[in-house]
Coordinates of C-alpha atoms in Angstrom, one line a residue:
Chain A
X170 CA 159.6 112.8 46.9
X171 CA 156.0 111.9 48.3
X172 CA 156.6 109.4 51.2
X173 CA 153.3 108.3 50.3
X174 CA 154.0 107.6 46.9
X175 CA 154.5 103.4 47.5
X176 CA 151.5 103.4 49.9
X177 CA 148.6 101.8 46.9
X178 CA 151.2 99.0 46.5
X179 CA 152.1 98.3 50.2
X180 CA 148.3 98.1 50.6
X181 CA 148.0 95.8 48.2
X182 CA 150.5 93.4 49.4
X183 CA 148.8 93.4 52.2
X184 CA 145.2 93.0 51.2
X185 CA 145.8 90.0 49.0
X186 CA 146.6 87.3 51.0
X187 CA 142.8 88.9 53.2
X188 CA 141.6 88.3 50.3
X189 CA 142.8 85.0 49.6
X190 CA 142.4 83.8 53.0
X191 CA 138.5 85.3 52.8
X192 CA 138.0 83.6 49.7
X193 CA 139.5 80.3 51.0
X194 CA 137.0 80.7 54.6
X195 CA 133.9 81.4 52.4
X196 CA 133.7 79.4 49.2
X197 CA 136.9 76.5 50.1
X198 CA 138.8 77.2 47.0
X199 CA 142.6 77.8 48.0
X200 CA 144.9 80.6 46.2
X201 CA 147.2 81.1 49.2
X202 CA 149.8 79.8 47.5
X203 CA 149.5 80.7 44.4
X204 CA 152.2 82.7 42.8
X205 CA 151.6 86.3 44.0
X206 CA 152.5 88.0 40.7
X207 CA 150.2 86.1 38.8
X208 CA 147.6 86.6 41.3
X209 CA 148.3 90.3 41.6
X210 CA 148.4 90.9 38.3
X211 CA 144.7 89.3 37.5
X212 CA 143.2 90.7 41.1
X213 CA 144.6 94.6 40.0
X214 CA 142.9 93.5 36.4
X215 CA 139.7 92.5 38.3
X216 CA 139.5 95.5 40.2
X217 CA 140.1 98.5 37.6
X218 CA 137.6 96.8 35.3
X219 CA 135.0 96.5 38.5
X220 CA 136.4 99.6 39.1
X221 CA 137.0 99.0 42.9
X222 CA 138.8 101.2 44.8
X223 CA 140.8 99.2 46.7
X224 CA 141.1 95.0 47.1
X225 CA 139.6 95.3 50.6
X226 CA 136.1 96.9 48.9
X227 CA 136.5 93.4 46.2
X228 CA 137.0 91.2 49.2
X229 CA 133.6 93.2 50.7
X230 CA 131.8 92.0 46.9
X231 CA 133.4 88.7 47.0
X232 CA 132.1 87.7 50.6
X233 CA 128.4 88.6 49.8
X234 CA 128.0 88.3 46.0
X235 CA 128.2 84.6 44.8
X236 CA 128.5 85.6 41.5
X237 CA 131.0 87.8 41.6
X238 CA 133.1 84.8 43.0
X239 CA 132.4 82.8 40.0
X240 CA 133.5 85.4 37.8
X241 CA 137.4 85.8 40.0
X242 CA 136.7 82.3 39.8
X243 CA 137.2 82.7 36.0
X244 CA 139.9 85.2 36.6
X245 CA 142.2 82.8 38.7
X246 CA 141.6 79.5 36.5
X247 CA 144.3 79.1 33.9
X248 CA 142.1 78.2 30.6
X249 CA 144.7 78.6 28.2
X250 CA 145.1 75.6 25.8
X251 CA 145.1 74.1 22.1
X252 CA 145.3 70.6 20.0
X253 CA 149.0 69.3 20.5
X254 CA 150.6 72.6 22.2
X255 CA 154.0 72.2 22.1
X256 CA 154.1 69.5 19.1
X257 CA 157.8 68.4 20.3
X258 CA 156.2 67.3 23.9
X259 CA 153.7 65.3 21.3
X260 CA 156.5 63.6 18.9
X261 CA 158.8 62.9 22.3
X262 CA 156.2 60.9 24.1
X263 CA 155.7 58.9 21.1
X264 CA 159.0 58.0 21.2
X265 CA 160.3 57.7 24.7
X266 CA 156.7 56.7 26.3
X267 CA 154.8 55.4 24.1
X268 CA 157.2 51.8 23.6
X269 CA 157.2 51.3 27.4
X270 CA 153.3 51.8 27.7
X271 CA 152.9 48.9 24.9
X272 CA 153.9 46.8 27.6
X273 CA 150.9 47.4 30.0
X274 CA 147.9 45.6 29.8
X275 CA 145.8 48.2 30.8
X276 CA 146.9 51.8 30.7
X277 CA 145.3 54.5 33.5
X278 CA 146.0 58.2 32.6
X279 CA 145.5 61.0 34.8
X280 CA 145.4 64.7 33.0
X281 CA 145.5 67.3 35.8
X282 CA 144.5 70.5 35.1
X283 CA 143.0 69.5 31.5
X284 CA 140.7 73.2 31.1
X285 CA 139.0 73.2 28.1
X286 CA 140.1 69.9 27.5
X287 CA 142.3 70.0 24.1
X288 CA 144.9 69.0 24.7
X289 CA 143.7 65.8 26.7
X290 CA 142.0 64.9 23.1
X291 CA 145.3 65.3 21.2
X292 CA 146.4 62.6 23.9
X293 CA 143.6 60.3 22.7
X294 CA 144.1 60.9 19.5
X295 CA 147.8 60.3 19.9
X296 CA 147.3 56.9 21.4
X297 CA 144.2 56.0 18.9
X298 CA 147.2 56.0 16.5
X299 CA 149.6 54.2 18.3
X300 CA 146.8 51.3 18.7
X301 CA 146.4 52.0 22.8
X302 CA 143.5 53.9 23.1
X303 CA 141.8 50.8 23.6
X304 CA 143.7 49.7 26.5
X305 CA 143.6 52.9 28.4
X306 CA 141.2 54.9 30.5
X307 CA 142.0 58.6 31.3
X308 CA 140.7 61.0 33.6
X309 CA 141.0 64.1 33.2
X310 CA 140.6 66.8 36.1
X311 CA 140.3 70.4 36.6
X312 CA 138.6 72.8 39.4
X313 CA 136.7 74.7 36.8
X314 CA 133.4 73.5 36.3
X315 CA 132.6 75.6 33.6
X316 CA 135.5 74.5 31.2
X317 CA 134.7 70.6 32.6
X318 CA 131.7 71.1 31.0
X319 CA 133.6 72.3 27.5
X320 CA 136.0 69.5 27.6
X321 CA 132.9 66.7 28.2
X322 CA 131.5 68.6 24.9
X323 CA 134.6 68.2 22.7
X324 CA 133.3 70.8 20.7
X325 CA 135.6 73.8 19.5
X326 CA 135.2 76.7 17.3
X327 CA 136.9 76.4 14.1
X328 CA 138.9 79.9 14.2
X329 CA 141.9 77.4 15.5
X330 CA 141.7 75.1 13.4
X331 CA 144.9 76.2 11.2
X332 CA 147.0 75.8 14.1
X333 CA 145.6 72.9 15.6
X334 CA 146.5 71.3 12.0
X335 CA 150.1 72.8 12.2
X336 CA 150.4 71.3 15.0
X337 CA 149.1 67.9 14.8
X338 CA 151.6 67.7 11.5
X339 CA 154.0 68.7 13.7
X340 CA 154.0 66.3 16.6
X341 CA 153.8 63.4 14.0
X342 CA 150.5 63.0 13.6
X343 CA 149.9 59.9 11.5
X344 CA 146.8 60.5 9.4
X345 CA 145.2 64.1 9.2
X346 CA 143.5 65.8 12.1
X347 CA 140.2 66.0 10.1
X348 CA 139.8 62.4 10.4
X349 CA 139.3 62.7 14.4
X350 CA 137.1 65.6 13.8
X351 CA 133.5 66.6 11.8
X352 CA 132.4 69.9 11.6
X353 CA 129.3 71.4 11.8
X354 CA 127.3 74.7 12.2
X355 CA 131.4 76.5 12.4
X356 CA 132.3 74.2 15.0
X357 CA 134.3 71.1 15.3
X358 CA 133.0 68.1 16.9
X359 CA 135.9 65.3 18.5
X360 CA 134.7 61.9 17.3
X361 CA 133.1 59.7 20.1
X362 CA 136.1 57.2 19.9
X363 CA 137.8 59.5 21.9
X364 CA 136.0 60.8 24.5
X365 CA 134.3 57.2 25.4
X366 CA 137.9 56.7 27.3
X367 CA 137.9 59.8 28.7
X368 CA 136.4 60.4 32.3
X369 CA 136.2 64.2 33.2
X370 CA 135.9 64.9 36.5
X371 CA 136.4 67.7 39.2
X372 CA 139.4 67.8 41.1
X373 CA 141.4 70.4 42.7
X374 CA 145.3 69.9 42.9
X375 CA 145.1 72.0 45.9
X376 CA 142.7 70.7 48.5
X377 CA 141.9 67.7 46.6
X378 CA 143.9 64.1 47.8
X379 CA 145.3 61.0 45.6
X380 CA 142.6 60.9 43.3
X381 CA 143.3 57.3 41.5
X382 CA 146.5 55.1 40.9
X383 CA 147.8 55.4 37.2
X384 CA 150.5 54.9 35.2
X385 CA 150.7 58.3 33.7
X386 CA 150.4 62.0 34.8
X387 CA 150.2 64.9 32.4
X388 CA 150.0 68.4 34.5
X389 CA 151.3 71.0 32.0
X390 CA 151.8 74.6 32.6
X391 CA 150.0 74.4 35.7
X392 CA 152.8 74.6 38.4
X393 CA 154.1 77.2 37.1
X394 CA 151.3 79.6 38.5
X395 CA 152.2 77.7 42.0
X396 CA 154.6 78.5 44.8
X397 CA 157.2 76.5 45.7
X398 CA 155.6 75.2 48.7
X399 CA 152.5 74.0 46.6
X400 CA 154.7 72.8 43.4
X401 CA 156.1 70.5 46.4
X402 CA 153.0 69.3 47.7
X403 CA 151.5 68.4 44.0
X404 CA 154.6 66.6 42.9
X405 CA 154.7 64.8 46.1
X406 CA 150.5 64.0 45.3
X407 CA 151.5 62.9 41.9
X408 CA 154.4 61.1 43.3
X409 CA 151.5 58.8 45.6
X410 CA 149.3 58.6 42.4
X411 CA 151.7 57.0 40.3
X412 CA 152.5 53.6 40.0
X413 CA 156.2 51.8 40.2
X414 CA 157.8 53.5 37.0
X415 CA 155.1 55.9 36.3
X416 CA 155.3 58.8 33.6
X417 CA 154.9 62.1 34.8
X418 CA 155.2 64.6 32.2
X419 CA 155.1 68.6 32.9
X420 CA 155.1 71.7 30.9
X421 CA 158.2 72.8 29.1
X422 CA 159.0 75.4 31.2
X423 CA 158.4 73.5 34.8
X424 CA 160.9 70.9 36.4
X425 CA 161.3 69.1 39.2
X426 CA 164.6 70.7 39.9
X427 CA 165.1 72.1 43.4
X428 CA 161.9 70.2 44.0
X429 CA 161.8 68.1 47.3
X430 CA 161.3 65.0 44.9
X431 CA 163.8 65.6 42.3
X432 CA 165.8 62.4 43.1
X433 CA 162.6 60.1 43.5
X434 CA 162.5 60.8 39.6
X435 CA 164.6 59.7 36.6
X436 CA 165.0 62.5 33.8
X437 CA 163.5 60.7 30.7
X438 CA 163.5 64.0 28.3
X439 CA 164.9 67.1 29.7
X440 CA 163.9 69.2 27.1
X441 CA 160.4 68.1 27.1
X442 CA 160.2 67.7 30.9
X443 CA 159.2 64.0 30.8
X444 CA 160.2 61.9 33.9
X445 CA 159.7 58.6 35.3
X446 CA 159.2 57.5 38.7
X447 CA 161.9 55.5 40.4
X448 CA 161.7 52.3 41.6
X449 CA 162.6 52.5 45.5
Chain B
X221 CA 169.8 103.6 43.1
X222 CA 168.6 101.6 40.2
X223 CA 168.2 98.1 40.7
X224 CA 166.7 96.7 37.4
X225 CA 166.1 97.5 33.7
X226 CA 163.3 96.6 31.3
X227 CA 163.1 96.3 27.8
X228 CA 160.6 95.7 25.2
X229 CA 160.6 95.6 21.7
X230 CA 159.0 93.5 18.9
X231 CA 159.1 94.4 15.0
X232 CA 163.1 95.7 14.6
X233 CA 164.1 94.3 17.7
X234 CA 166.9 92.2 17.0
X235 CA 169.2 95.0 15.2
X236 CA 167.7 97.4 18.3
X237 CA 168.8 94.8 21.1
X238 CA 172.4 94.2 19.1
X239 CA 172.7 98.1 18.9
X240 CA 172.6 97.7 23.1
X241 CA 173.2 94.9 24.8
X242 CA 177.0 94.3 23.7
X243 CA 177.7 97.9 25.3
X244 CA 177.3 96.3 29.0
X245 CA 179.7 95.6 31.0
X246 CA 180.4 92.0 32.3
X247 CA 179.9 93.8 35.5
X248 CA 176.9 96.0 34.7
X249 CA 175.3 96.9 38.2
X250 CA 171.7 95.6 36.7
X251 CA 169.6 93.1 36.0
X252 CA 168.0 93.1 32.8
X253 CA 165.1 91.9 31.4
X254 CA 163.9 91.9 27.7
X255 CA 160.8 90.8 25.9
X256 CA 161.0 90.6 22.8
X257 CA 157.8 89.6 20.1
X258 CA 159.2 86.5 18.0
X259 CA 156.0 84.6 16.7
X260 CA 156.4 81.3 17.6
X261 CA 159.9 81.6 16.5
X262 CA 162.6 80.1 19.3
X263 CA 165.1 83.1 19.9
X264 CA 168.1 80.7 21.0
X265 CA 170.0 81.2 17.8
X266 CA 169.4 84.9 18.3
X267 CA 170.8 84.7 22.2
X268 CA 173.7 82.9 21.0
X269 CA 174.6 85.2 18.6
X270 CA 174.2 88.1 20.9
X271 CA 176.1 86.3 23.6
X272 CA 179.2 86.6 21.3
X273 CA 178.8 90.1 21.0
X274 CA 178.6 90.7 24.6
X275 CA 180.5 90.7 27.8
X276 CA 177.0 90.3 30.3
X277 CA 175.9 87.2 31.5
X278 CA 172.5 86.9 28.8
X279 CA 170.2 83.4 29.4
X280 CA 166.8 82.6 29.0
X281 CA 164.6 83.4 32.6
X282 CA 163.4 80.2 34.0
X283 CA 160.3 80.0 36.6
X284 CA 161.6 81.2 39.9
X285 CA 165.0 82.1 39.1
X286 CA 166.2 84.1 41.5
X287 CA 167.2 87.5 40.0
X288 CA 171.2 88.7 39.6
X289 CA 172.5 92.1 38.9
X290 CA 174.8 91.3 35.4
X291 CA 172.5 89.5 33.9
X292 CA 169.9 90.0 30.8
X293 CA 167.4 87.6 31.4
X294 CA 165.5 87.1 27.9
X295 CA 161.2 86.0 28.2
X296 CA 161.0 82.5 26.5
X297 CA 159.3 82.3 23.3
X298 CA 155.6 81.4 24.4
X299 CA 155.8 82.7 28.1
X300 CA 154.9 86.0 30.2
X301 CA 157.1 86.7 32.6
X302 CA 157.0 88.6 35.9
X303 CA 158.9 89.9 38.8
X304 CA 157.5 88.3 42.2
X305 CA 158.2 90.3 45.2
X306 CA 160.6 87.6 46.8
X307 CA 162.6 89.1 43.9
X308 CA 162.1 85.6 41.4
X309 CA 160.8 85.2 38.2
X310 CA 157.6 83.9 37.3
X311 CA 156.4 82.5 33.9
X312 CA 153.5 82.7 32.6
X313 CA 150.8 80.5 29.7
X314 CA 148.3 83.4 30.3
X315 CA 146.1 84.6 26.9
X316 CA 148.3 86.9 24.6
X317 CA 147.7 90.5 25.3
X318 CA 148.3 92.2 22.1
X319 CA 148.7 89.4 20.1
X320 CA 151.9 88.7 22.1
X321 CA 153.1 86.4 24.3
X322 CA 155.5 87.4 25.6
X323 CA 153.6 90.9 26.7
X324 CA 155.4 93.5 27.1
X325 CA 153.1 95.4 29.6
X326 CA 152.9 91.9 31.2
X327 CA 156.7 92.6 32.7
X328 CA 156.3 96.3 32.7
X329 CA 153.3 96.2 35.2
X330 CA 154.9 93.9 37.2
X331 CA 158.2 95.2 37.5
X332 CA 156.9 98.8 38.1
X333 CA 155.2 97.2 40.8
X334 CA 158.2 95.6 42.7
X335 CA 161.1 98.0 41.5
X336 CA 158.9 101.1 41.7
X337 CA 161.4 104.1 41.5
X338 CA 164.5 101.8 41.1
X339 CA 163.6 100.7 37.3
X340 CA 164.8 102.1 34.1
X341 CA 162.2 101.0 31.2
X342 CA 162.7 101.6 27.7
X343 CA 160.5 100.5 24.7
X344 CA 162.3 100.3 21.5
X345 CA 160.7 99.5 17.5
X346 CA 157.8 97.8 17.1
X347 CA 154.6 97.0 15.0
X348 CA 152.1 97.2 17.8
X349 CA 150.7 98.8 20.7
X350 CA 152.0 96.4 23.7
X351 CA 154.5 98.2 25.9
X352 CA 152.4 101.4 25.9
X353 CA 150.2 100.7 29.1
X354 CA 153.3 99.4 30.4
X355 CA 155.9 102.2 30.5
X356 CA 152.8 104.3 31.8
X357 CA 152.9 102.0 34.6
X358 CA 156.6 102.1 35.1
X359 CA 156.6 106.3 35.3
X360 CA 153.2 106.0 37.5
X361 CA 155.5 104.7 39.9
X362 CA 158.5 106.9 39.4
X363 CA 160.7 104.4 37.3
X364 CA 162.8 106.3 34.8
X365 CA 161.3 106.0 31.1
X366 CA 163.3 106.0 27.9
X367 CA 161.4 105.6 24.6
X368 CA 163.1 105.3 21.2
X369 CA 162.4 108.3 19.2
X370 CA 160.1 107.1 16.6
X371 CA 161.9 109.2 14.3
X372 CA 164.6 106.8 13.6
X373 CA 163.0 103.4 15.0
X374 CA 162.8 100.9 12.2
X375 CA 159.1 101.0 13.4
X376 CA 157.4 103.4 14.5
X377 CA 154.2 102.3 16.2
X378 CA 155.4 101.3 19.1
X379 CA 157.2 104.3 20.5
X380 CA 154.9 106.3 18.5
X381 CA 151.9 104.9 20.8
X382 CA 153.8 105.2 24.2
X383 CA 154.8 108.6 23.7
X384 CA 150.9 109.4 22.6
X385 CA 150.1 108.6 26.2
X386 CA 152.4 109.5 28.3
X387 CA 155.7 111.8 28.4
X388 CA 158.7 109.6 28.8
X389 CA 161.5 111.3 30.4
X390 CA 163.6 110.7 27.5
X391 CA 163.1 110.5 23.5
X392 CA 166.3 108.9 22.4
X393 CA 167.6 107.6 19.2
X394 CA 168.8 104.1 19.1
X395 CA 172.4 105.0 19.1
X396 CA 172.5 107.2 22.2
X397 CA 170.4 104.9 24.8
X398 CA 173.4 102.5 25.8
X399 CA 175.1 105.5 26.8
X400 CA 171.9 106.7 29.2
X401 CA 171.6 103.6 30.5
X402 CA 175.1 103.2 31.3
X403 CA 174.7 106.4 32.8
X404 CA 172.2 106.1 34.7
X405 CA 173.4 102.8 36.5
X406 CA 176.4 104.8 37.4
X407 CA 174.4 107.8 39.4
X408 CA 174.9 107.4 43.7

């Protein structure tokens, strides 16, 4: 067998976290501690359609090509999102959050990591239903400039549109999703209702601090794409942003099992991965 | 020595998977992992039932679980899932490649990458190209391939489009590939 055979992949195990610490030196955005696969995966992507030879010949590009940096930029943001994903998570918060927000005066949501922004309007839309939406202010975060800019639009093309419905129906939705929505020149337009609660703003979970005392924190599918060492440090960030008997509610898939903070939180829906912040 | 098998499959999948999984033992030396195209669809009832079949340990992977030989870790409806090099899983929401997710060259890629010549990979039926790229990848880094011969796979495209770019080290019908893989795990 060639000895030499591994050598591309040791290379690259050893180029990436350069890279990431060059990246990190130069522009201030941190993806040490991403998750490695993930960040392998869309750096090796990166490369054969740049058609780089190695990561070290990126990480010469990425030093002296700003945008070339927006565009990895692109490639390590996690953009994926629709109206209501994961209609359960939707039709569980109605039930087991929704009653115990009822009983705040004034309601502040944080949405971490909201992308493109869709799912933080199905939240609106949610609470328009539940006659909160008046009550509450949300801000909704994320990094990525580009898809802040989407979200503040609220407007989406209409190839979706079938499964945004399906899902809305799905989570419980209480009227029909059309009458949140008007459409025009093949796009769909979120009514104004919404988005005058919604504050979007840019904020990095990373290298960012507390960023405002609320009373509810959706991050979802965001962790997962973090180390342990990170998922620690953001829990224990939204752990200082909540108030007493906050909601934090996480992607299906994500827990705060094994988590340093797994005690400081009461397991509202396990399925769903809605918890609630202890009283200490 | 082998350390890890991979399996994809989509269209035909379930009676593939049923035709393999209850042939390992409850102390098979290997982990396993499968992806398997579903829609939207949850595959619990479908783990269930292949848990009665079957003397393995066979769950759903969860985001970093750390990886066990005797175990067939199954890709959660919805997710991509990859090998890390601390020898975890990782999940992923990423875009669907191929109109999947889960991808099947999603955990092909990245478990040539980490198990390199200590991977078995095998792509079974299916309606679609995903897999191909991957199973390339896996024999790139001297993994051990095993297509289903498109012959006798409920459908073809699958293998059909693996085998158009690349020569897997073994064309097998359904009913012999237990038997290689049992085989295999066996050698040293």
């Amino acid at each position: 067998m060639d000895p030499n055979q591994f050598e591309d992949l040791e290379n690259i195990d050893i180029e990436i976290p350069l890279f990431l610490e060059a990246i990190f030196q130069k522009y201030g955005y941190d993806f040490r501690d991403y998750s490695k696969a993930h960040i392998k995966r869309r750096l090796m992507h990166r490369m054969a359609i740049g058609k780089f030879n190695s990561i070290s010949l990126m990480q010469d590009k990425v030093l002296r090509d700003k945008s070339f940096f927006i565009s990895l930029l692109e490639d390590l943001s996690i953009n994926v999102t629709e109206m209501f994903r994961d209609p359960e998570f939707y039709s569980s918060f109605r039930e087991q959050v929704v009653p115990n927000l009822r009983t705040y005066p004034f309601i502040k949501i944080w949405h971490a990591g909201c992308a493109t922004g869709e799912e933080v309007y199905s939240l609106a839309i949610l609470l328009k239903e539940e006659n909160l939406l008046d009550r509450c202010q949300i801000y909704a975060t994320d990094f990525n400039r580009r898809v802040l800019d989407i979200a503040k639009l609220g407007i989406y093309p209409t190839q979706d549109l079938e499964k945004f419905n399906r899902n809305y129906i799905e989570s419980g939705g209480k009227g029909r999703l059309s009458d949140y929505y008007t459409l025009k020149y093949g796009s769909l337009k979120l009514d104004q209702s919404l988005s005058k609660k919604i504050v979007f703003a840019d904020h990095n979970l990373v290298t960012d601090t507390v960023f405002a005392e609320v009373n509810l924190i959706l991050c979802r599918n965001v962790l997962i794409y973090f180390n342990k060492d990170l998922q620690n440090k953001v829990i224990n960030l939204f752990y200082q942003s909540l108030s007493s008997s906050g909601f934090l509610c996480l992607g299906t898939k994500e827990s705060l099992r094994f988590t340093q903070l797994e005690s400081n939180f009461a397991n509202i829906d396990s399925s769903q991965k809605i918890y609630k912040k202890r009283i200490n | 020595m082998f350390r890890a098998v991979v399996i994809g499959t989509s269209y035909g999948g379930l009676d593939a998977l049923k035709a393999i999984i209850p042939h390992l033992s409850k102390d098979f030396p290997l982990a396993v992992f499968v992806v398997l195209h579903i829609g939207d669809n949850k595959n619990d009832s479908f783990i269930r039932h292949l848990k009665k079949q079957s003397k393995v340990k066979i769950k759903e992977a969860e985001e970093k679980e750390e990886i066990k030989p005797g175990t067939v870790y199954f890709a959660p409806p919805n997710y991509h899932i990859l090998i890390e090099n601390d020898s975890t899983i990782a999940l992923s929401a990423d875009p669907k490649i191929h109109h999947s997710r889960p991808s099947i060259d999603v955990l092909f890629e990245s478990a040539a990458w980490h198990f390199k010549n200590q991977l078995i990979g095998i792509l079974l039926t299916g309606l679609n190209k995903d897999g191909a790229l991957g199973i390339k990848e896996i024999q790139k880094y001297a993994g051990i391939t095993i297509v289903e011969d498109p012959e006798t796979a409920i459908a073809t495209i699958m293998p059909a489009s693996a085998i158009e770019i690349m020569k897997p080290d073994y064309i097998l019908p359904l009913d012999q590939i237990s038997k290689k893989i049992i085989e295999l795990s066996e050698l040293y």
